[in-house]
Every structure is written in C-alpha cells, then in structure tokens.
mmCIF file with all atom_site columns, C-alpha atoms in Angstrom:
data_model
loop_
_atom_site.group_PDB
_atom_site.id
_atom_site.type_symbol
_atom_site.label_atom_id
_atom_site.label_alt_id
_atom_site.label_comp_id
_atom_site.label_asym_id
_atom_site.label_entity_id
_atom_site.label_seq_id
_atom_site.pdbx_PDB_ins_code
_atom_site.Cartn_x
_atom_site.Cartn_y
_atom_site.Cartn_z
_atom_site.occupancy
_atom_site.B_iso_or_equiv
_atom_site.pdbx_formal_charge
_atom_site.auth_seq_id
_atom_site.auth_comp_id
_atom_site.auth_asym_id
_atom_site.auth_atom_id
_atom_site.pdbx_PDB_model_num
ATOM 1   C CA . MET A 1 1   ? -136.028 56.711 -48.558 1.00 0.00 ? 1   MET A CA 1
ATOM 2   C CA . ARG A 1 2   ? -132.636 56.157 -46.879 1.00 0.00 ? 2   ARG A CA 1
ATOM 3   C CA . THR A 1 3   ? -132.384 53.141 -44.588 1.00 0.00 ? 3   THR A CA 1
ATOM 4   C CA . VAL A 1 4   ? -129.850 52.732 -41.804 1.00 0.00 ? 4   VAL A CA 1
ATOM 5   C CA . CYS A 1 5   ? -129.553 49.224 -40.321 1.00 0.00 ? 5   CYS A CA 1
ATOM 6   C CA . ILE A 1 6   ? -128.048 48.580 -36.922 1.00 0.00 ? 6   ILE A CA 1
ATOM 7   C CA . PHE A 1 7   ? -126.763 45.052 -36.293 1.00 0.00 ? 7   PHE A CA 1
ATOM 8   C CA . GLY A 1 8   ? -125.688 44.146 -32.800 1.00 0.00 ? 8   GLY A CA 1
ATOM 9   C CA . ASP A 1 9   ? -126.284 42.566 -29.432 1.00 0.00 ? 9   ASP A CA 1
ATOM 10  C CA . SER A 1 10  ? -128.206 43.506 -26.282 1.00 0.00 ? 10  SER A CA 1
ATOM 11  C CA . ILE A 1 11  ? -126.390 46.835 -25.968 1.00 0.00 ? 11  ILE A CA 1
ATOM 12  C CA . ALA A 1 12  ? -127.583 47.849 -29.443 1.00 0.00 ? 12  ALA A CA 1
ATOM 13  C CA . GLU A 1 13  ? -131.004 46.383 -28.707 1.00 0.00 ? 13  GLU A CA 1
ATOM 14  C CA . GLY A 1 14  ? -131.287 48.624 -25.639 1.00 0.00 ? 14  GLY A CA 1
ATOM 15  C CA . TYR A 1 15  ? -131.451 45.877 -23.017 1.00 0.00 ? 15  TYR A CA 1
ATOM 16  C CA . ASN A 1 16  ? -131.659 47.251 -19.473 1.00 0.00 ? 16  ASN A CA 1
ATOM 17  C CA . ALA A 1 17  ? -132.082 50.826 -20.738 1.00 0.00 ? 17  ALA A CA 1
ATOM 18  C CA . PRO A 1 18  ? -135.170 52.672 -19.477 1.00 0.00 ? 18  PRO A CA 1
ATOM 19  C CA . ASN A 1 19  ? -138.029 51.730 -21.841 1.00 0.00 ? 19  ASN A CA 1
ATOM 20  C CA . GLU A 1 20  ? -135.364 49.962 -23.945 1.00 0.00 ? 20  GLU A CA 1
ATOM 21  C CA . GLU A 1 21  ? -134.294 53.410 -25.137 1.00 0.00 ? 21  GLU A CA 1
ATOM 22  C CA . GLY A 1 22  ? -130.636 52.631 -25.664 1.00 0.00 ? 22  GLY A CA 1
ATOM 23  C CA . TRP A 1 23  ? -128.129 54.373 -27.911 1.00 0.00 ? 23  TRP A CA 1
ATOM 24  C CA . ALA A 1 24  ? -129.700 52.937 -31.071 1.00 0.00 ? 24  ALA A CA 1
ATOM 25  C CA . HIS A 1 25  ? -133.132 54.258 -30.063 1.00 0.00 ? 25  HIS A CA 1
ATOM 26  C CA . HIS A 1 26  ? -131.659 57.731 -29.493 1.00 0.00 ? 26  HIS A CA 1
ATOM 27  C CA . LEU A 1 27  ? -129.906 57.566 -32.858 1.00 0.00 ? 27  LEU A CA 1
ATOM 28  C CA . LYS A 1 28  ? -133.122 56.492 -34.595 1.00 0.00 ? 28  LYS A CA 1
ATOM 29  C CA . LYS A 1 29  ? -135.056 59.352 -33.011 1.00 0.00 ? 29  LYS A CA 1
ATOM 30  C CA . PHE A 1 30  ? -132.320 61.867 -33.841 1.00 0.00 ? 30  PHE A CA 1
ATOM 31  C CA . LEU A 1 31  ? -131.960 60.852 -37.500 1.00 0.00 ? 31  LEU A CA 1
ATOM 32  C CA . GLU A 1 32  ? -135.657 60.394 -38.230 1.00 0.00 ? 32  GLU A CA 1
ATOM 33  C CA . GLU A 1 33  ? -136.604 63.749 -36.668 1.00 0.00 ? 33  GLU A CA 1
ATOM 34  C CA . ARG A 1 34  ? -133.988 65.561 -38.742 1.00 0.00 ? 34  ARG A CA 1
ATOM 35  C CA . ASP A 1 35  ? -134.850 63.856 -42.030 1.00 0.00 ? 35  ASP A CA 1
ATOM 36  C CA . THR A 1 36  ? -138.254 62.347 -42.815 1.00 0.00 ? 36  THR A CA 1
ATOM 37  C CA . GLU A 1 37  ? -136.605 60.376 -45.637 1.00 0.00 ? 37  GLU A CA 1
ATOM 38  C CA . VAL A 1 38  ? -134.560 58.303 -43.166 1.00 0.00 ? 38  VAL A CA 1
ATOM 39  C CA . THR A 1 39  ? -135.647 55.020 -41.594 1.00 0.00 ? 39  THR A CA 1
ATOM 40  C CA . VAL A 1 40  ? -133.508 53.392 -38.898 1.00 0.00 ? 40  VAL A CA 1
ATOM 41  C CA . VAL A 1 41  ? -133.978 49.657 -38.370 1.00 0.00 ? 41  VAL A CA 1
ATOM 42  C CA . ASN A 1 42  ? -132.538 48.268 -35.135 1.00 0.00 ? 42  ASN A CA 1
ATOM 43  C CA . LEU A 1 43  ? -131.722 44.577 -35.585 1.00 0.00 ? 43  LEU A CA 1
ATOM 44  C CA . GLY A 1 44  ? -129.891 44.202 -32.269 1.00 0.00 ? 44  GLY A CA 1
ATOM 45  C CA . VAL A 1 45  ? -130.523 40.869 -30.524 1.00 0.00 ? 45  VAL A CA 1
ATOM 46  C CA . ALA A 1 46  ? -129.701 40.146 -26.883 1.00 0.00 ? 46  ALA A CA 1
ATOM 47  C CA . GLY A 1 47  ? -126.932 37.586 -26.519 1.00 0.00 ? 47  GLY A CA 1
ATOM 48  C CA . ALA A 1 48  ? -125.930 37.728 -30.199 1.00 0.00 ? 48  ALA A CA 1
ATOM 49  C CA . THR A 1 49  ? -122.417 36.831 -31.296 1.00 0.00 ? 49  THR A CA 1
ATOM 50  C CA . THR A 1 50  ? -120.762 37.286 -34.683 1.00 0.00 ? 50  THR A CA 1
ATOM 51  C CA . THR A 1 51  ? -121.653 33.650 -35.420 1.00 0.00 ? 51  THR A CA 1
ATOM 52  C CA . ASP A 1 52  ? -125.330 34.462 -34.850 1.00 0.00 ? 52  ASP A CA 1
ATOM 53  C CA . LEU A 1 53  ? -125.165 37.655 -36.908 1.00 0.00 ? 53  LEU A CA 1
ATOM 54  C CA . LEU A 1 54  ? -123.442 35.913 -39.794 1.00 0.00 ? 54  LEU A CA 1
ATOM 55  C CA . ARG A 1 55  ? -126.456 33.584 -40.139 1.00 0.00 ? 55  ARG A CA 1
ATOM 56  C CA . HIS A 1 56  ? -128.880 36.400 -40.977 1.00 0.00 ? 56  HIS A CA 1
ATOM 57  C CA . VAL A 1 57  ? -126.964 39.532 -41.982 1.00 0.00 ? 57  VAL A CA 1
ATOM 58  C CA . GLU A 1 58  ? -127.292 38.848 -45.705 1.00 0.00 ? 58  GLU A CA 1
ATOM 59  C CA . SER A 1 59  ? -131.035 38.136 -45.610 1.00 0.00 ? 59  SER A CA 1
ATOM 60  C CA . ASP A 1 60  ? -131.590 41.233 -43.439 1.00 0.00 ? 60  ASP A CA 1
ATOM 61  C CA . CYS A 1 61  ? -129.588 43.374 -45.863 1.00 0.00 ? 61  CYS A CA 1
ATOM 62  C CA . GLU A 1 62  ? -131.534 41.921 -48.776 1.00 0.00 ? 62  GLU A CA 1
ATOM 63  C CA . LYS A 1 63  ? -134.806 42.686 -47.012 1.00 0.00 ? 63  LYS A CA 1
ATOM 64  C CA . HIS A 1 64  ? -134.017 46.249 -45.850 1.00 0.00 ? 64  HIS A CA 1
ATOM 65  C CA . LYS A 1 65  ? -131.577 47.389 -48.572 1.00 0.00 ? 65  LYS A CA 1
ATOM 66  C CA . PRO A 1 66  ? -129.666 49.734 -46.218 1.00 0.00 ? 66  PRO A CA 1
ATOM 67  C CA . GLU A 1 67  ? -127.625 52.650 -47.481 1.00 0.00 ? 67  GLU A CA 1
ATOM 68  C CA . GLU A 1 68  ? -125.752 52.749 -44.183 1.00 0.00 ? 68  GLU A CA 1
ATOM 69  C CA . ILE A 1 69  ? -124.911 49.902 -41.815 1.00 0.00 ? 69  ILE A CA 1
ATOM 70  C CA . ILE A 1 70  ? -123.730 50.035 -38.223 1.00 0.00 ? 70  ILE A CA 1
ATOM 71  C CA . VAL A 1 71  ? -122.246 46.847 -36.767 1.00 0.00 ? 71  VAL A CA 1
ATOM 72  C CA . ALA A 1 72  ? -122.014 46.826 -32.968 1.00 0.00 ? 72  ALA A CA 1
ATOM 73  C CA . ILE A 1 73  ? -121.140 43.324 -31.868 1.00 0.00 ? 73  ILE A CA 1
ATOM 74  C CA . GLY A 1 74  ? -118.377 41.360 -30.181 1.00 0.00 ? 74  GLY A CA 1
ATOM 75  C CA . ILE A 1 75  ? -118.719 41.517 -26.414 1.00 0.00 ? 75  ILE A CA 1
ATOM 76  C CA . ASN A 1 76  ? -120.597 38.203 -26.235 1.00 0.00 ? 76  ASN A CA 1
ATOM 77  C CA . ASP A 1 77  ? -117.977 36.561 -28.461 1.00 0.00 ? 77  ASP A CA 1
ATOM 78  C CA . SER A 1 78  ? -115.280 37.553 -25.966 1.00 0.00 ? 78  SER A CA 1
ATOM 79  C CA . ALA A 1 79  ? -117.053 36.212 -22.860 1.00 0.00 ? 79  ALA A CA 1
ATOM 80  C CA . TYR A 1 80  ? -115.286 33.352 -21.104 1.00 0.00 ? 80  TYR A CA 1
ATOM 81  C CA . SER A 1 81  ? -117.405 30.204 -20.891 1.00 0.00 ? 81  SER A CA 1
ATOM 82  C CA . PHE A 1 82  ? -116.534 28.186 -17.794 1.00 0.00 ? 82  PHE A CA 1
ATOM 83  C CA . SER A 1 83  ? -118.063 24.998 -19.234 1.00 0.00 ? 83  SER A CA 1
ATOM 84  C CA . GLU A 1 84  ? -116.079 25.282 -22.493 1.00 0.00 ? 84  GLU A CA 1
ATOM 85  C CA . HIS A 1 85  ? -112.896 26.706 -20.904 1.00 0.00 ? 85  HIS A CA 1
ATOM 86  C CA . ARG A 1 86  ? -112.559 29.323 -23.646 1.00 0.00 ? 86  ARG A CA 1
ATOM 87  C CA . SER A 1 87  ? -114.209 32.407 -25.074 1.00 0.00 ? 87  SER A CA 1
ATOM 88  C CA . VAL A 1 88  ? -117.708 31.779 -26.428 1.00 0.00 ? 88  VAL A CA 1
ATOM 89  C CA . VAL A 1 89  ? -116.363 32.455 -29.940 1.00 0.00 ? 89  VAL A CA 1
ATOM 90  C CA . PRO A 1 90  ? -112.574 31.925 -30.130 1.00 0.00 ? 90  PRO A CA 1
ATOM 91  C CA . ARG A 1 91  ? -110.753 35.022 -31.366 1.00 0.00 ? 91  ARG A CA 1
ATOM 92  C CA . GLU A 1 92  ? -109.637 33.523 -34.706 1.00 0.00 ? 92  GLU A CA 1
ATOM 93  C CA . GLN A 1 93  ? -113.224 32.510 -35.502 1.00 0.00 ? 93  GLN A CA 1
ATOM 94  C CA . PHE A 1 94  ? -114.466 35.902 -34.304 1.00 0.00 ? 94  PHE A CA 1
ATOM 95  C CA . GLU A 1 95  ? -112.063 37.646 -36.694 1.00 0.00 ? 95  GLU A CA 1
ATOM 96  C CA . LYS A 1 96  ? -113.129 35.446 -39.616 1.00 0.00 ? 96  LYS A CA 1
ATOM 97  C CA . ASN A 1 97  ? -116.803 36.034 -38.803 1.00 0.00 ? 97  ASN A CA 1
ATOM 98  C CA . PHE A 1 98  ? -116.292 39.792 -38.616 1.00 0.00 ? 98  PHE A CA 1
ATOM 99  C CA . ILE A 1 99  ? -114.435 39.871 -41.949 1.00 0.00 ? 99  ILE A CA 1
ATOM 100 C CA . ASP A 1 100 ? -117.314 37.921 -43.525 1.00 0.00 ? 100 ASP A CA 1
ATOM 101 C CA . ILE A 1 101 ? -119.926 40.221 -41.952 1.00 0.00 ? 101 ILE A CA 1
ATOM 102 C CA . LEU A 1 102 ? -118.140 43.301 -43.298 1.00 0.00 ? 102 LEU A CA 1
ATOM 103 C CA . ALA A 1 103 ? -117.854 41.770 -46.770 1.00 0.00 ? 103 ALA A CA 1
ATOM 104 C CA . ILE A 1 104 ? -121.620 41.190 -46.826 1.00 0.00 ? 104 ILE A CA 1
ATOM 105 C CA . ALA A 1 105 ? -122.355 44.652 -45.412 1.00 0.00 ? 105 ALA A CA 1
ATOM 106 C CA . GLN A 1 106 ? -120.149 46.295 -48.037 1.00 0.00 ? 106 GLN A CA 1
ATOM 107 C CA . LYS A 1 107 ? -122.042 44.493 -50.811 1.00 0.00 ? 107 LYS A CA 1
ATOM 108 C CA . TYR A 1 108 ? -125.177 46.349 -49.759 1.00 0.00 ? 108 TYR A CA 1
ATOM 109 C CA . SER A 1 109 ? -123.902 49.639 -48.407 1.00 0.00 ? 109 SER A CA 1
ATOM 110 C CA . LYS A 1 110 ? -121.198 52.137 -49.284 1.00 0.00 ? 110 LYS A CA 1
ATOM 111 C CA . LYS A 1 111 ? -121.063 53.386 -45.689 1.00 0.00 ? 111 LYS A CA 1
ATOM 112 C CA . VAL A 1 112 ? -120.338 50.761 -43.038 1.00 0.00 ? 112 VAL A CA 1
ATOM 113 C CA . ILE A 1 113 ? -119.520 51.732 -39.469 1.00 0.00 ? 113 ILE A CA 1
ATOM 114 C CA . ALA A 1 114 ? -118.159 49.375 -36.820 1.00 0.00 ? 114 ALA A CA 1
ATOM 115 C CA . MET A 1 115 ? -118.704 50.286 -33.205 1.00 0.00 ? 115 MET A CA 1
ATOM 116 C CA . GLY A 1 116 ? -116.090 48.993 -30.801 1.00 0.00 ? 116 GLY A CA 1
ATOM 117 C CA . ILE A 1 117 ? -116.737 47.051 -27.622 1.00 0.00 ? 117 ILE A CA 1
ATOM 118 C CA . ILE A 1 118 ? -117.162 48.748 -24.248 1.00 0.00 ? 118 ILE A CA 1
ATOM 119 C CA . ARG A 1 119 ? -115.191 47.704 -21.198 1.00 0.00 ? 119 ARG A CA 1
ATOM 120 C CA . VAL A 1 120 ? -117.070 46.167 -18.276 1.00 0.00 ? 120 VAL A CA 1
ATOM 121 C CA . ASP A 1 121 ? -117.072 46.544 -14.509 1.00 0.00 ? 121 ASP A CA 1
ATOM 122 C CA . GLU A 1 122 ? -115.375 43.250 -13.638 1.00 0.00 ? 122 GLU A CA 1
ATOM 123 C CA . ARG A 1 123 ? -116.784 43.314 -10.106 1.00 0.00 ? 123 ARG A CA 1
ATOM 124 C CA . SER A 1 124 ? -120.155 42.455 -11.680 1.00 0.00 ? 124 SER A CA 1
ATOM 125 C CA . SER A 1 125 ? -119.215 40.729 -14.923 1.00 0.00 ? 125 SER A CA 1
ATOM 126 C CA . THR A 1 126 ? -120.188 37.099 -14.268 1.00 0.00 ? 126 THR A CA 1
ATOM 127 C CA . PHE A 1 127 ? -123.602 35.999 -15.557 1.00 0.00 ? 127 PHE A CA 1
ATOM 128 C CA . SER A 1 128 ? -125.691 32.836 -15.785 1.00 0.00 ? 128 SER A CA 1
ATOM 129 C CA . ARG A 1 129 ? -127.229 32.545 -19.240 1.00 0.00 ? 129 ARG A CA 1
ATOM 130 C CA . ASP A 1 130 ? -130.661 31.134 -20.047 1.00 0.00 ? 130 ASP A CA 1
ATOM 131 C CA . ASP A 1 131 ? -129.026 27.773 -20.861 1.00 0.00 ? 131 ASP A CA 1
ATOM 132 C CA . ASN A 1 132 ? -127.517 27.709 -17.322 1.00 0.00 ? 132 ASN A CA 1
ATOM 133 C CA . LYS A 1 133 ? -123.984 28.261 -18.631 1.00 0.00 ? 133 LYS A CA 1
ATOM 134 C CA . VAL A 1 134 ? -121.890 30.673 -16.599 1.00 0.00 ? 134 VAL A CA 1
ATOM 135 C CA . ILE A 1 135 ? -119.892 33.270 -18.510 1.00 0.00 ? 135 ILE A CA 1
ATOM 136 C CA . GLN A 1 136 ? -117.557 36.020 -17.430 1.00 0.00 ? 136 GLN A CA 1
ATOM 137 C CA . TYR A 1 137 ? -116.552 39.191 -19.244 1.00 0.00 ? 137 TYR A CA 1
ATOM 138 C CA . GLN A 1 138 ? -112.891 40.155 -18.727 1.00 0.00 ? 138 GLN A CA 1
ATOM 139 C CA . ASN A 1 139 ? -111.498 43.503 -19.875 1.00 0.00 ? 139 ASN A CA 1
ATOM 140 C CA . ILE A 1 140 ? -108.136 42.063 -20.904 1.00 0.00 ? 140 ILE A CA 1
ATOM 141 C CA . VAL A 1 141 ? -109.940 39.755 -23.356 1.00 0.00 ? 141 VAL A CA 1
ATOM 142 C CA . ILE A 1 142 ? -112.477 42.385 -24.447 1.00 0.00 ? 142 ILE A CA 1
ATOM 143 C CA . GLN A 1 143 ? -109.630 44.731 -25.344 1.00 0.00 ? 143 GLN A CA 1
ATOM 144 C CA . LYS A 1 144 ? -108.039 42.081 -27.579 1.00 0.00 ? 144 LYS A CA 1
ATOM 145 C CA . TYR A 1 145 ? -111.338 41.514 -29.396 1.00 0.00 ? 145 TYR A CA 1
ATOM 146 C CA . ASN A 1 146 ? -111.794 45.279 -29.678 1.00 0.00 ? 146 ASN A CA 1
ATOM 147 C CA . ASP A 1 147 ? -108.285 45.581 -31.159 1.00 0.00 ? 147 ASP A CA 1
ATOM 148 C CA . SER A 1 148 ? -109.258 42.930 -33.726 1.00 0.00 ? 148 SER A CA 1
ATOM 149 C CA . LEU A 1 149 ? -112.381 44.910 -34.653 1.00 0.00 ? 149 LEU A CA 1
ATOM 150 C CA . LYS A 1 150 ? -110.303 48.052 -35.079 1.00 0.00 ? 150 LYS A CA 1
ATOM 151 C CA . GLY A 1 151 ? -107.611 46.404 -37.191 1.00 0.00 ? 151 GLY A CA 1
ATOM 152 C CA . ILE A 1 152 ? -110.077 44.584 -39.446 1.00 0.00 ? 152 ILE A CA 1
ATOM 153 C CA . SER A 1 153 ? -112.198 47.717 -39.859 1.00 0.00 ? 153 SER A CA 1
ATOM 154 C CA . ASN A 1 154 ? -109.177 49.830 -40.800 1.00 0.00 ? 154 ASN A CA 1
ATOM 155 C CA . SER A 1 155 ? -107.951 47.178 -43.267 1.00 0.00 ? 155 SER A CA 1
ATOM 156 C CA . ASN A 1 156 ? -111.356 47.039 -44.954 1.00 0.00 ? 156 ASN A CA 1
ATOM 157 C CA . GLY A 1 157 ? -112.112 50.755 -45.270 1.00 0.00 ? 157 GLY A CA 1
ATOM 158 C CA . VAL A 1 158 ? -114.739 50.679 -42.525 1.00 0.00 ? 158 VAL A CA 1
ATOM 159 C CA . ILE A 1 159 ? -115.222 53.570 -40.108 1.00 0.00 ? 159 ILE A CA 1
ATOM 160 C CA . PHE A 1 160 ? -114.358 52.401 -36.587 1.00 0.00 ? 160 PHE A CA 1
ATOM 161 C CA . ILE A 1 161 ? -115.677 54.089 -33.447 1.00 0.00 ? 161 ILE A CA 1
ATOM 162 C CA . ASP A 1 162 ? -113.593 53.114 -30.429 1.00 0.00 ? 162 ASP A CA 1
ATOM 163 C CA . VAL A 1 163 ? -115.766 53.239 -27.299 1.00 0.00 ? 163 VAL A CA 1
ATOM 164 C CA . TYR A 1 164 ? -113.706 50.890 -25.116 1.00 0.00 ? 164 TYR A CA 1
ATOM 165 C CA . ASP A 1 165 ? -112.822 53.527 -22.502 1.00 0.00 ? 165 ASP A CA 1
ATOM 166 C CA . LEU A 1 166 ? -115.871 55.747 -23.023 1.00 0.00 ? 166 LEU A CA 1
ATOM 167 C CA . LEU A 1 167 ? -117.952 54.602 -20.039 1.00 0.00 ? 167 LEU A CA 1
ATOM 168 C CA . SER A 1 168 ? -117.065 54.604 -16.351 1.00 0.00 ? 168 SER A CA 1
ATOM 169 C CA . ASP A 1 169 ? -118.151 51.874 -13.921 1.00 0.00 ? 169 ASP A CA 1
ATOM 170 C CA . ASP A 1 170 ? -121.040 54.004 -12.667 1.00 0.00 ? 170 ASP A CA 1
ATOM 171 C CA . GLU A 1 171 ? -122.358 54.178 -16.255 1.00 0.00 ? 171 GLU A CA 1
ATOM 172 C CA . LEU A 1 172 ? -122.727 50.385 -16.360 1.00 0.00 ? 172 LEU A CA 1
ATOM 173 C CA . ASP A 1 173 ? -125.985 49.292 -14.768 1.00 0.00 ? 173 ASP A CA 1
ATOM 174 C CA . ASP A 1 174 ? -125.182 45.624 -14.119 1.00 0.00 ? 174 ASP A CA 1
ATOM 175 C CA . GLY A 1 175 ? -121.476 45.621 -14.891 1.00 0.00 ? 175 GLY A CA 1
ATOM 176 C CA . LEU A 1 176 ? -122.135 45.040 -18.594 1.00 0.00 ? 176 LEU A CA 1
ATOM 177 C CA . HIS A 1 177 ? -125.113 47.023 -19.906 1.00 0.00 ? 177 HIS A CA 1
ATOM 178 C CA . PRO A 1 178 ? -124.955 50.820 -19.979 1.00 0.00 ? 178 PRO A CA 1
ATOM 179 C CA . THR A 1 179 ? -127.128 53.036 -17.834 1.00 0.00 ? 179 THR A CA 1
ATOM 180 C CA . GLU A 1 180 ? -129.245 55.754 -19.441 1.00 0.00 ? 180 GLU A CA 1
ATOM 181 C CA . LYS A 1 181 ? -126.259 58.121 -19.184 1.00 0.00 ? 181 LYS A CA 1
ATOM 182 C CA . GLY A 1 182 ? -123.979 55.470 -20.710 1.00 0.00 ? 182 GLY A CA 1
ATOM 183 C CA . HIS A 1 183 ? -126.341 54.948 -23.644 1.00 0.00 ? 183 HIS A CA 1
ATOM 184 C CA . ARG A 1 184 ? -126.498 58.707 -24.175 1.00 0.00 ? 184 ARG A CA 1
ATOM 185 C CA . LYS A 1 185 ? -122.676 58.847 -24.371 1.00 0.00 ? 185 LYS A CA 1
ATOM 186 C CA . LEU A 1 186 ? -122.613 55.972 -26.884 1.00 0.00 ? 186 LEU A CA 1
ATOM 187 C CA . PHE A 1 187 ? -125.262 57.749 -28.977 1.00 0.00 ? 187 PHE A CA 1
ATOM 188 C CA . GLU A 1 188 ? -123.216 60.960 -28.945 1.00 0.00 ? 188 GLU A CA 1
ATOM 189 C CA . ALA A 1 189 ? -120.084 59.074 -30.053 1.00 0.00 ? 189 ALA A CA 1
ATOM 190 C CA . ILE A 1 190 ? -121.809 57.531 -33.057 1.00 0.00 ? 190 ILE A CA 1
ATOM 191 C CA . GLY A 1 191 ? -123.910 60.619 -33.769 1.00 0.00 ? 191 GLY A CA 1
ATOM 192 C CA . LYS A 1 192 ? -120.707 62.571 -34.443 1.00 0.00 ? 192 LYS A CA 1
ATOM 193 C CA . VAL A 1 193 ? -119.805 60.114 -37.216 1.00 0.00 ? 193 VAL A CA 1
ATOM 194 C CA . LEU A 1 194 ? -123.242 60.150 -38.844 1.00 0.00 ? 194 LEU A CA 1
#
C-alpha cells in the first residue's frame, strides 16, 4: 500500500469548498480510483501555520509512513496581525519552520512536494479569527513568503508547485478560500506533478 500524506491549512482541508471537496479531496479521489494500492490522507487543518504543523508532522509521518508528502502551508503565517503589529509567524521563523518540516518529511519520504501560496483578493482579505484577533492577508507579503517556499524547496531538492498567480479574484469565494473552480485548478496543477 502506498500512502500519500497532505499537510496544510484550510485550503488543503477544503474549507468553504462544496461538501469540503477541495483540491486535496479531488486528488484523493483521482489517485485512489486509478490505483487501489494508494491511500491519500488529508491532514489539512484550518488556521494552521508552519509552527502548528511542526508540532505534529513527525508523529503523523511516524503513524502513516507516507511514501509521498505534499506540504501546502504558509498563507496563515503571512497574515498581518493588527494586535501584534507583524505577520502571525515572522518570515525568518517561517523559513526556519519550513526547513525543519522538510527535513522531517524527507526522513520519511523520498518524494516531497511543496505547494506554493495563492494570492488573495485584497478587497475581502481581512478576517476576525475565533480568538477575536483581526488579521489581514496582503499579496505583497504573501509573495515574499511564497518566494521563501520556492527558494527553500529548490535548495532542498523538493518539488515546488507555484500557484501564486493561478487563481483569479472570481475563483476566491471569500477573498481567501478558493471556489469549486479554484479548487479544481489547484488539483489540476498538482495532479500534473503526481
């Protein structure tokens, strides 16, 4: 049995997608229908940052023993927190976290894929979180975090899928999360690599 693990945030989880059938769900369906020896485990968690992922990536890898790993995280790290007057996870810490995540992933899997961060519709990119903190996603910052993902991936022999400019504003349901069409485009981008 071949296991593919997807680590990520709400976009990987399928938040806001019809029936939570986001890109990872489409990928799971596609791979498992083509090969009965494949199991896809979606470990995407809404609101997750690289700091959150770093806490459990090793135990999840130990549990699932994936042959392939997809890491799709970073947009929540880049969000500007008005109460903290900085990004939720400062870029230097984000880069360190991502390097550590890749090192763990590469211990368990020979094939590691990093999915880049999508741009947002800034007209609708300010959100109140469950803890009442207000955050804002800004494309100029997202692009810098995406560039970090790309550079670190390339330096560590990890396949990088750049999706920053893949979706248009009308393919973002609430300014941040993809519509059904947006999720389909993300699935197609990663499906080409797998």
